[in-house]
XYZ file of C-alpha atoms in Angstrom:
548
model
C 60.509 64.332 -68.162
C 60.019 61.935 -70.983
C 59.611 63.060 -74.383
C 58.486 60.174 -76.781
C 59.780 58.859 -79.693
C 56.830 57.328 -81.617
C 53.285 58.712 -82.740
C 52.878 56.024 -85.484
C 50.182 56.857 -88.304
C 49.167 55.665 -90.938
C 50.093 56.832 -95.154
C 48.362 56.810 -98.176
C 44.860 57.998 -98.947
C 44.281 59.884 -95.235
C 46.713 62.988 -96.502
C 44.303 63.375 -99.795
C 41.581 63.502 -97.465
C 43.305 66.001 -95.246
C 44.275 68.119 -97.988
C 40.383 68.233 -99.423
C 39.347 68.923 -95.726
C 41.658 71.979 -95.850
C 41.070 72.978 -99.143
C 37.174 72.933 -98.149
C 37.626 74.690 -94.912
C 35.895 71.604 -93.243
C 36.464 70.810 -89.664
C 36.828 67.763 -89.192
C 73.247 36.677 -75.646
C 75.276 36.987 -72.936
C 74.399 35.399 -69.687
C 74.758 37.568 -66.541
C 77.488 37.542 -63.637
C 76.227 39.580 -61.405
C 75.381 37.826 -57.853
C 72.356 36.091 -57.391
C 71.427 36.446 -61.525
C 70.032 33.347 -63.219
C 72.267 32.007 -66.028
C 70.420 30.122 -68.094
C 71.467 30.093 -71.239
C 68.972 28.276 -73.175
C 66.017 30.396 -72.019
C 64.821 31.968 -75.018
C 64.711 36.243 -73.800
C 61.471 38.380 -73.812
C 62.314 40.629 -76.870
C 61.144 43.997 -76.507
C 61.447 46.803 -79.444
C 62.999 50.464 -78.533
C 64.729 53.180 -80.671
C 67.889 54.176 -80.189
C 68.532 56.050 -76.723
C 69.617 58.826 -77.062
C 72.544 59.316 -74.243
C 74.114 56.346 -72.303
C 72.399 55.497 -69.083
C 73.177 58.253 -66.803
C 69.868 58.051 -64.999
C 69.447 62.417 -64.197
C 70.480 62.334 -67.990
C 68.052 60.073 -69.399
C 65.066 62.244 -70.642
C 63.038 60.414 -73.331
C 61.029 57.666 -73.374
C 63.773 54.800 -75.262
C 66.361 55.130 -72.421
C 64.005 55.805 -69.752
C 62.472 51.826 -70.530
C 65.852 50.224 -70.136
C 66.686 51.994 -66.869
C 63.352 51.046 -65.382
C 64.039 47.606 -66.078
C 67.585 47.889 -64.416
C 66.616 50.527 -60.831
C 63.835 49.996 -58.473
C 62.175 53.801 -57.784
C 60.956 54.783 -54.350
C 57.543 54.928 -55.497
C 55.333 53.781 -58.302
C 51.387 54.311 -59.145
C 48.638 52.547 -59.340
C 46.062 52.148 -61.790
C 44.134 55.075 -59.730
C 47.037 57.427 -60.252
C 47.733 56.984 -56.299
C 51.475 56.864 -54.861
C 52.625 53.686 -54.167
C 55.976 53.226 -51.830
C 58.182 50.215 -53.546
C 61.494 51.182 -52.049
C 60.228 53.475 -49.817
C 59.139 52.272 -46.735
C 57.207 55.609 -45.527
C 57.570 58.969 -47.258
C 56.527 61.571 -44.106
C 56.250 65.362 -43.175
C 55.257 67.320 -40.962
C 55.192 71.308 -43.124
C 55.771 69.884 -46.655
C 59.458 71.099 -46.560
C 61.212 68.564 -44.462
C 60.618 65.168 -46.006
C 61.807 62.035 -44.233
C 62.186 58.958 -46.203
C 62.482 55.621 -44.810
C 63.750 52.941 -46.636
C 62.801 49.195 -46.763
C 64.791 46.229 -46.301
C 66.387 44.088 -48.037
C 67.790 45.794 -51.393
C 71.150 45.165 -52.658
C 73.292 46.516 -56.069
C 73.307 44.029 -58.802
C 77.068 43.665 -57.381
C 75.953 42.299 -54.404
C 76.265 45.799 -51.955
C 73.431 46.820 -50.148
C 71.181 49.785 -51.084
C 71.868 52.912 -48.469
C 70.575 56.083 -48.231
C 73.990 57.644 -48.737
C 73.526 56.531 -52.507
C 70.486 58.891 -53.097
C 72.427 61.806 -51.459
C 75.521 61.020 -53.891
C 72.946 60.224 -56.884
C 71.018 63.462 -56.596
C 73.877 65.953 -55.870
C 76.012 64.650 -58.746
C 72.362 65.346 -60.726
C 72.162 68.766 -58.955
C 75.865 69.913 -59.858
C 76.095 71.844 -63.179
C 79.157 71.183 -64.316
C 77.827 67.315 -64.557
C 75.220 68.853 -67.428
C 72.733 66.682 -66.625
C 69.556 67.460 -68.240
C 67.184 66.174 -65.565
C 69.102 68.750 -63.297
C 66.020 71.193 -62.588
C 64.217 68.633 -61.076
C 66.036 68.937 -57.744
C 65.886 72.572 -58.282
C 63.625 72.715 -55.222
C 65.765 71.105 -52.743
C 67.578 73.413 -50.074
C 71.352 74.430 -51.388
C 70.249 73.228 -55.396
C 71.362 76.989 -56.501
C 74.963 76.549 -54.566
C 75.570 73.493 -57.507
C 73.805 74.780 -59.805
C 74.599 78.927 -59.823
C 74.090 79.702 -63.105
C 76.356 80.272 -66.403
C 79.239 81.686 -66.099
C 79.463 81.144 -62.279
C 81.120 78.253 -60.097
C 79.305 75.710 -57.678
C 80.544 76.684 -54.242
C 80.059 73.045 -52.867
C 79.616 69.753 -54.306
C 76.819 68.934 -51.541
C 73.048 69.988 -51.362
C 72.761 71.216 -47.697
C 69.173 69.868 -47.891
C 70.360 66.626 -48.278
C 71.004 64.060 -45.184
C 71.437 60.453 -45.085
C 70.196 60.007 -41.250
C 71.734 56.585 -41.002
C 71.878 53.580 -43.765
C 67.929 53.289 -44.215
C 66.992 56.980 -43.584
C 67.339 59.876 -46.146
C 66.290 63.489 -45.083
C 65.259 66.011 -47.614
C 64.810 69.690 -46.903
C 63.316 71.655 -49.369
C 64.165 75.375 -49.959
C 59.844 75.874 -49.998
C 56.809 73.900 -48.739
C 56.060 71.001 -51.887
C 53.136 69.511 -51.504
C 53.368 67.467 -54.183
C 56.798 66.114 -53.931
C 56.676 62.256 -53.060
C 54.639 62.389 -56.344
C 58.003 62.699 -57.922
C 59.889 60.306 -56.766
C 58.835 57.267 -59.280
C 60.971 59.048 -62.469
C 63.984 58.003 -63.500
C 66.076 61.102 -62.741
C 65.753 59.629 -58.490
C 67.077 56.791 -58.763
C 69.977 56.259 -56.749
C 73.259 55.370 -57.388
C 76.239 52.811 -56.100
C 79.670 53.458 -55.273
C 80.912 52.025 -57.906
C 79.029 54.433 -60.210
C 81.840 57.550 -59.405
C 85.422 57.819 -60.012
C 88.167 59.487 -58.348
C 87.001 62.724 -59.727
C 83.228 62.267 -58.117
C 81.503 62.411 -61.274
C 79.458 59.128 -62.723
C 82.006 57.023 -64.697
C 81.260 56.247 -68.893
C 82.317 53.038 -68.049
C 79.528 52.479 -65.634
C 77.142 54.757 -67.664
C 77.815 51.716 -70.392
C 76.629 48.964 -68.150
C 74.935 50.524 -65.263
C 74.988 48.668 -61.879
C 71.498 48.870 -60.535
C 69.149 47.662 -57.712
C 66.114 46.694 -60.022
C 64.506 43.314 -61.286
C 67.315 42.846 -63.877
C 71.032 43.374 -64.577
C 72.771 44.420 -67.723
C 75.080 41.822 -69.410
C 77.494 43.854 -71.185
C 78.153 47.111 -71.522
C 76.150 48.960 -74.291
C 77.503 49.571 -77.125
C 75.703 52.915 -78.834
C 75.854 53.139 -82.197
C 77.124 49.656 -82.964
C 74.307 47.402 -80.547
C 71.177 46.589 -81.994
C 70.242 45.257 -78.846
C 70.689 45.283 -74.962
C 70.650 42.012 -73.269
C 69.022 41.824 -69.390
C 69.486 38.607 -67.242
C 66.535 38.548 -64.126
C 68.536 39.824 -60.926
C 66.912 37.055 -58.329
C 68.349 38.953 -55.333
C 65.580 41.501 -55.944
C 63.372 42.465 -53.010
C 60.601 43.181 -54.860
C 58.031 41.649 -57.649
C 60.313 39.473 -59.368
C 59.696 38.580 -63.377
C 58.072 35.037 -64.450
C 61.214 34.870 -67.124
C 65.265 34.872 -66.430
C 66.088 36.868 -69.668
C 65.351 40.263 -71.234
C 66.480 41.443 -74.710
C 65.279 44.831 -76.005
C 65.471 45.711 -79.657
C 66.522 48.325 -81.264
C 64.633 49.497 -84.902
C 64.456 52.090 -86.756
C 60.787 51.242 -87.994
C 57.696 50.230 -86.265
C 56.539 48.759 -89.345
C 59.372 46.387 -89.572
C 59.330 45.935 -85.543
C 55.742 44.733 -86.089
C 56.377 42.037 -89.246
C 58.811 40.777 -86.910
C 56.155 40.434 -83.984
C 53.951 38.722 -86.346
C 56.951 36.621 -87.378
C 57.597 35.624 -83.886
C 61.296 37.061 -84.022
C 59.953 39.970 -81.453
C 57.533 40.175 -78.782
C 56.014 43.199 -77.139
C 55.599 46.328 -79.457
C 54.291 49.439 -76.723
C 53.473 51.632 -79.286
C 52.143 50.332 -82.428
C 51.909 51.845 -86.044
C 48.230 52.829 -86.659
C 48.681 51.387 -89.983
C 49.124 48.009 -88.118
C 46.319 48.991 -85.756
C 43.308 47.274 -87.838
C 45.424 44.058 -88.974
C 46.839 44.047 -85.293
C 43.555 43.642 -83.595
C 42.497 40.311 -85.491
C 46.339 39.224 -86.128
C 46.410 39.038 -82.357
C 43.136 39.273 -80.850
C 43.214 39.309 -77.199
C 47.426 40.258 -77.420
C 46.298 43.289 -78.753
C 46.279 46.219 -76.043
C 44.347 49.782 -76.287
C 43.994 51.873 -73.237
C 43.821 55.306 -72.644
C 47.160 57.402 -72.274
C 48.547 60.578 -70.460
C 50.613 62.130 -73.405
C 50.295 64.769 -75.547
C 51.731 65.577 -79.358
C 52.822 68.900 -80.312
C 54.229 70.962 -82.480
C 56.908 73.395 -80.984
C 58.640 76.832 -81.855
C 61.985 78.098 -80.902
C 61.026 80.905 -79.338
C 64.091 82.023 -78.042
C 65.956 81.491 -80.908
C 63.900 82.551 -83.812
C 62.578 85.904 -84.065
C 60.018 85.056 -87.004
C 58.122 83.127 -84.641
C 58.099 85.705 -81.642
C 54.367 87.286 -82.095
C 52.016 85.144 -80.404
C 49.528 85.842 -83.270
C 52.085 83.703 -86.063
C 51.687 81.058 -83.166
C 47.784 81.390 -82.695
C 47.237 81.239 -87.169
C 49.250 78.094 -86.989
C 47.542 76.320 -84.357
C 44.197 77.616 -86.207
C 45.533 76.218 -89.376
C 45.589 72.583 -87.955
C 42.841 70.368 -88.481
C 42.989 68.314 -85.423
C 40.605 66.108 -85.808
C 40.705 64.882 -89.688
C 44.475 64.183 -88.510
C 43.207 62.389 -85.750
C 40.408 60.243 -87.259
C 42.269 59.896 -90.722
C 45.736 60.313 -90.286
C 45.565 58.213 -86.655
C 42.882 56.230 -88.035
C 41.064 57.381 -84.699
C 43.966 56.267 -82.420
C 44.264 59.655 -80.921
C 42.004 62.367 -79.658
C 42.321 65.907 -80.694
C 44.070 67.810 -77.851
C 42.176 70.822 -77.023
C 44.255 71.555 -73.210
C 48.206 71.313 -72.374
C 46.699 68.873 -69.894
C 45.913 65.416 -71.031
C 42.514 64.628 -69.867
C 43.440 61.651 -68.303
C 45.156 63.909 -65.252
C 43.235 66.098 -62.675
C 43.701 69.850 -63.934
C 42.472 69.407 -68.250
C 40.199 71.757 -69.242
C 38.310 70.818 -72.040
C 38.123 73.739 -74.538
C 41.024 75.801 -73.164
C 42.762 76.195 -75.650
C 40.087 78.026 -77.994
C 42.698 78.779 -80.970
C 43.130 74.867 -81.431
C 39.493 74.451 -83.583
C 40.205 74.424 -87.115
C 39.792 77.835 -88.665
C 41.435 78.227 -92.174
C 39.473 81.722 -93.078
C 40.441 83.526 -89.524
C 43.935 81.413 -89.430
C 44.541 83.322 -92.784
C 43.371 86.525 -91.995
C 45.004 86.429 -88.508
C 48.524 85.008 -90.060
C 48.674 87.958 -92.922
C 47.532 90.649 -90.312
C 50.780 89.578 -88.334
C 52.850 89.613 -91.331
C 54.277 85.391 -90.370
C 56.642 84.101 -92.358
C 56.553 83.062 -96.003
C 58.473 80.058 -95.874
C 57.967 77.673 -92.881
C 60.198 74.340 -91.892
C 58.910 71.644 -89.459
C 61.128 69.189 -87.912
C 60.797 65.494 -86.741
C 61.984 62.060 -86.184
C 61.732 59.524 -88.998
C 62.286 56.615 -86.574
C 59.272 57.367 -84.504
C 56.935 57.019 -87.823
C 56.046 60.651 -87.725
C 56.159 60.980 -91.134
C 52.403 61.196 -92.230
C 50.730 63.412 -89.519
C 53.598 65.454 -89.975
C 53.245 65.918 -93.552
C 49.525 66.345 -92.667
C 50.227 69.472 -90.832
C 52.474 70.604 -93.853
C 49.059 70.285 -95.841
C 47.127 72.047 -93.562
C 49.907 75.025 -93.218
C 49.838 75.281 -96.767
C 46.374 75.454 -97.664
C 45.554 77.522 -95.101
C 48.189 79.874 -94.840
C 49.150 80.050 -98.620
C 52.570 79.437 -97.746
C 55.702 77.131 -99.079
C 56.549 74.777 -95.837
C 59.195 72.469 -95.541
C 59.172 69.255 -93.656
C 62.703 68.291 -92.774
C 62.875 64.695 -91.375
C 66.210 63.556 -88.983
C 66.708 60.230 -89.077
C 66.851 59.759 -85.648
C 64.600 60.746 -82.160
C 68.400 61.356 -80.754
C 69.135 63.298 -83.428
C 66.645 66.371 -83.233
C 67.264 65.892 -79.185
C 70.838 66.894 -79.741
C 70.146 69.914 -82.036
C 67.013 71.336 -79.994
C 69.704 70.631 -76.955
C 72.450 72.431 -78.786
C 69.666 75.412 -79.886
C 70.698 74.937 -83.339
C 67.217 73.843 -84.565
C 65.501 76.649 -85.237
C 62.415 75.261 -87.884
C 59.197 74.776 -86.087
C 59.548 70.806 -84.394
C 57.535 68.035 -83.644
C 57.364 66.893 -79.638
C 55.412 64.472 -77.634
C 55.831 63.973 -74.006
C 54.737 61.075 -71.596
C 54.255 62.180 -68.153
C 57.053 60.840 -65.577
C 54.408 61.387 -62.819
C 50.469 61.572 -62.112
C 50.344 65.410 -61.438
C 49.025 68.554 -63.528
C 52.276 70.229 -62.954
C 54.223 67.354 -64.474
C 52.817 68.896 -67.944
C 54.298 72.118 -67.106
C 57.309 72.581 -65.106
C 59.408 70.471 -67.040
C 58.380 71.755 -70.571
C 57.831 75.243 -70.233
C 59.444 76.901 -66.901
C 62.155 79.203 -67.107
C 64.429 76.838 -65.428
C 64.029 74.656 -67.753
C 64.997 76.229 -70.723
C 68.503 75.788 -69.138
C 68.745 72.047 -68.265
C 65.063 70.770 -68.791
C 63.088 69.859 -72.013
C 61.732 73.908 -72.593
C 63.219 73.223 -76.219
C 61.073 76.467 -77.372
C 63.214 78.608 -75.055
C 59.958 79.739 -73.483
C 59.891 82.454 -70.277
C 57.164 83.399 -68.630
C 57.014 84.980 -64.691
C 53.529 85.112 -64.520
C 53.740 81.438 -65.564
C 57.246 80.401 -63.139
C 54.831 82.130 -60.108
C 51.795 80.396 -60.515
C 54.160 77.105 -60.987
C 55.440 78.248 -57.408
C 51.764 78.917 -55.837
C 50.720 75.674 -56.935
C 53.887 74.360 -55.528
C 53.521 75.789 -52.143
C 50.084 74.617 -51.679
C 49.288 72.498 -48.527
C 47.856 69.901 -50.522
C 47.888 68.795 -53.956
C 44.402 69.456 -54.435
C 44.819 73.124 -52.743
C 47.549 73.988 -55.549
C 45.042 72.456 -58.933
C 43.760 75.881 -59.130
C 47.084 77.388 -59.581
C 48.551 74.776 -61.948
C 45.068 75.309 -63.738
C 45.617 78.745 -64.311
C 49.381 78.313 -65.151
C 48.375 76.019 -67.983
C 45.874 78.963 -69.012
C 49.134 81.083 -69.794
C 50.257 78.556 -71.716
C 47.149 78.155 -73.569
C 46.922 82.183 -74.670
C 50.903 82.567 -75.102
C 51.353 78.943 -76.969
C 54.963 78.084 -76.974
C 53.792 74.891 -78.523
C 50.704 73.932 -80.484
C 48.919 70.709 -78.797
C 47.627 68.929 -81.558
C 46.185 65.620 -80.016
C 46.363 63.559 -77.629
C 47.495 59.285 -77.250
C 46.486 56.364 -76.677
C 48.400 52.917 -76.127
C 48.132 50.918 -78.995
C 50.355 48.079 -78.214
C 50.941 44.297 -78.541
C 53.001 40.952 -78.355
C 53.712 37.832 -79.666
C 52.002 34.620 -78.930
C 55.023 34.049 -77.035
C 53.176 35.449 -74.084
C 50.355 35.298 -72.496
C 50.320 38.469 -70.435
C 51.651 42.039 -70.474
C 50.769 45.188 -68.963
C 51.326 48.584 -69.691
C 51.566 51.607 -66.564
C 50.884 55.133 -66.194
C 54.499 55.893 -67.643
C 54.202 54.043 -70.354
C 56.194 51.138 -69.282
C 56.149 47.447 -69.070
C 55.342 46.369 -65.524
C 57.867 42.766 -66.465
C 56.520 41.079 -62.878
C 53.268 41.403 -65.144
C 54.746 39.411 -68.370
C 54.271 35.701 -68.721
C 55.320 33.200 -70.907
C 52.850 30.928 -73.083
């Protein structure tokens, strides 16, 4: 599960607009050790701008979109995707079954730990059961929630795991890893490219089994580049990568990687232009129309899996429980001035909790998300909503604008007093959604971790994860959790669309978020380069950067 940082807009004269629209009722530097790294010190790094992660680099921990790019740069997954949203084995050597339950993964040759050890499959069945075991609280926990055993590490609160082993997980011998689920999963190599399956070494766990802070700091992994130094959060503005030429696979064109860390994407983007930074994935739409002729063909647009919300605490604030407060709200928002102002047409108005790049949207489905003031009124006072409304969000993502835009609309609409409360970091609202302290309305955006309908769904909005996962609105549903298993059990992926479809109908009529639109990539670099390319998960492919 990713949730993402960034949706920048743009400020200024777009919010006057908005507000007439509403008002009118229109729609509208260290070199690396590690064996077989290159050391060259004089070769200037690939700069790359993040935001702050928001946890060390526990990989099952690591559930937003900052973290999740450094950890992609330092592990190899089993599988990838291609540019057809098709399954690709890059670790894996063959992914096979015979009933959809028993899942037997070969490995291939040749991968080794940036410490020179070679990759085994006894370091995915160490990897995912320290994931799987609750009192590890890692927050990418559910996702091996269908695996046989899952519920003997992961009982529930106030109980004890009665093993510290998944009996559905077997390393075979050093290159084969067999997986038994606890129900036919059609879908599951589909998975196995996000960050929360990545394996582990040895010399990740200390005497008490449990991943080590000190590796968690400077992460030994199998991928195209090692860390330098361990990471120093809070205090390091940036997290230097040295090309790991052991590497079995794809190998980068350039020995060094450096990743930024800002606070603003406006700043990130003067220093782009300034040639002090180099590849911005996510650009401020107030950059967008200076980007494209600042840097011609280095400018990159492309179409884009995520969606932008807003969210409610459900669970933990009763003034938002009647699903008629939820339905005037999304009513309230107008979608598309925000999208074609506000985003200065960088985003699409999202009208499905499935982005329409992914087999499953629905165009229309959700019919409360057209821009209604007159029945948003009408249906808000009728349910007696609140009179005073709060809405959360990251300042370091350059959410400030659309934000505030939906503040307008709320107000106009509604006729009541709303307060946007900004936190001045992505990590920052993580921790106190995490915590359930939050309890204002919240902006969200997720990035899918894998080309499937039901990554939209499980991870956001089942039951299960409310308790581990990224369900930040504390939503429960069993009508939703059992059409999340039908599609699950399905013999195919195709055979369970129908059931995801109709899951993401629930979701659609009991809206424990408002979608409000949906991305695109609006990226770019520095003449620096003369290449880079941007996947499915929103990631760099670095085999695909070159040097000018």
């Amino acid at each position: 599960m990713r949730v993402t940082k960034g949706a920048q807009i743009i400020a200024g004269t777009a919010l006057l607009a908005l507000a007439v629209a509403a008002c009118g009722g229109g729609g509208g530097g260290s070199t690396g050790s590690s064996p077989g790294a290159t050391t060259g010190a004089s070769d200037a790094p690939v700069r790359m701008e993040i935001g702050e992660p928001q946890k060390l680099f526990y990989p099952s921990d690591t559930t937003e979109t900052e973290g999740a790019e450094v950890l992609a740069a330092l592990f190899s997954p089993l599988v990838s995707y291609n540019e057809n949203k098709e399954v690709v084995n890059e670790v894996a050597q063959s992914i096979e079954t015979e009933d959809n339950k028993v899942w037997t993964i070969k490995l291939k040759p040749g991968y080794t730990w940036h410490n020179g050890e070679k990759l085994i499959a006894q370091n995915y069945v160490d990897a995912w059961n320290f994931a799987s075991n609750q009192e590890n609280l890692q927050s990418a926990s559910y996702f091996f929630g269908r695996i046989a055993g899952y519920a003997d590490l992961n009982p529930g609160e106030g109980k004890t795991p009665t093993t510290k082993e998944m009996s559905g997980l077997k390393a075979v011998d050093d290159t084969t890893l067999e997986v038994t689920l606890s129900k036919p999963f059609s879908q599951f190599p589909v998975m196995l490219g996000y960050t929360a399956f990545y394996p582990l070494p040895k010399a990740a766990f200390g005497p008490d089994g449990k991943v080590t802070e000190e590796f968690a700091k400077k992460p030994i992994g199998q991928g195209q580049f090692s860390i330098d130094k361990p990471y120093g959060k809070g205090t390091d503005q940036t997290i230097d990568l040295t090309r790991y030429d052991a590497f079995a696979g794809a190998k980068p064109k350039f020995s060094k990687l450096q990743f930024k860390i800002y606070t603003s994407t406006e700043t990130a983007y003067n220093d782009l232009r300034g040639g002090e930074l180099d590849i911005i994935d996510q650009l401020a739409a107030s950059s967008i129309s200076s980007a494209k002729s600042d840097l011609g063909e280095r400018y990159i647009e492309q179409p884009d899996a995520g969606i932008g919300y807003v969210g409610f605490p459900l669970k933990y604030n009763k003034e938002y429980e009647n699903v008629k407060v939820r339905e005037a709200i999304a009513m309230a928002i107008d979608r598309k001035t925000i999208a074609e102002k506000v985003f200065s047409g960088t985003r699409a108005p999202a009208d499905d909790f499935i982005n329409p790049a992914i087999a499953g949207y629905k165009q229309g489905a959700c019919t409360v998300c057209i821009f209604d003031p007159a029945k948003a009124k009408e249906v808000y006072t009728a349910a007696n909503g609140p009179k005073k409304l709060e809405l959360g969000y990251n300042a370091d993502g350059g959410h400030k604008e659309w934000i505030e835009a939906v503040a307008i609309n709320l107000r106009a609409s509604l006729g009541v007093e709303v307060t946007v409360k900004p936190f001045e970091k992505f990590q920052a609202i993580l921790d106190e959604l995490d915590a359930k302290k939050y309890t204002g309305m919240f902006r969200m955006g997720w990035a899918i971790d894998y080309p499937s309908p039901e990554n939209y769904l499980t991870p956001i909005f089942s039951t299960e994860a409310a308790k581990t996962g990224s369900n930040y609105a504390g939503y429960s549903s069993k009508e939703f959790d059992d059409l999340l298993v039908k599609g699950d059990t399905a013999e195919t992926p195709e055979a369970g669309l129908e059931a995801y479809r109709q899951a993401a109908d629930v979701l659609n009529k009991e809206l424990p978020y408002v979608p409000v639109y949906f991305y695109k990539i609006n990226a770019g670099y520095s003449e620096h380069l003369k290449s880079v390319k941007i996947n499915l998960l929103n990631q760099v492919e670095w085999e695909s950067v070159e040097k000018a």
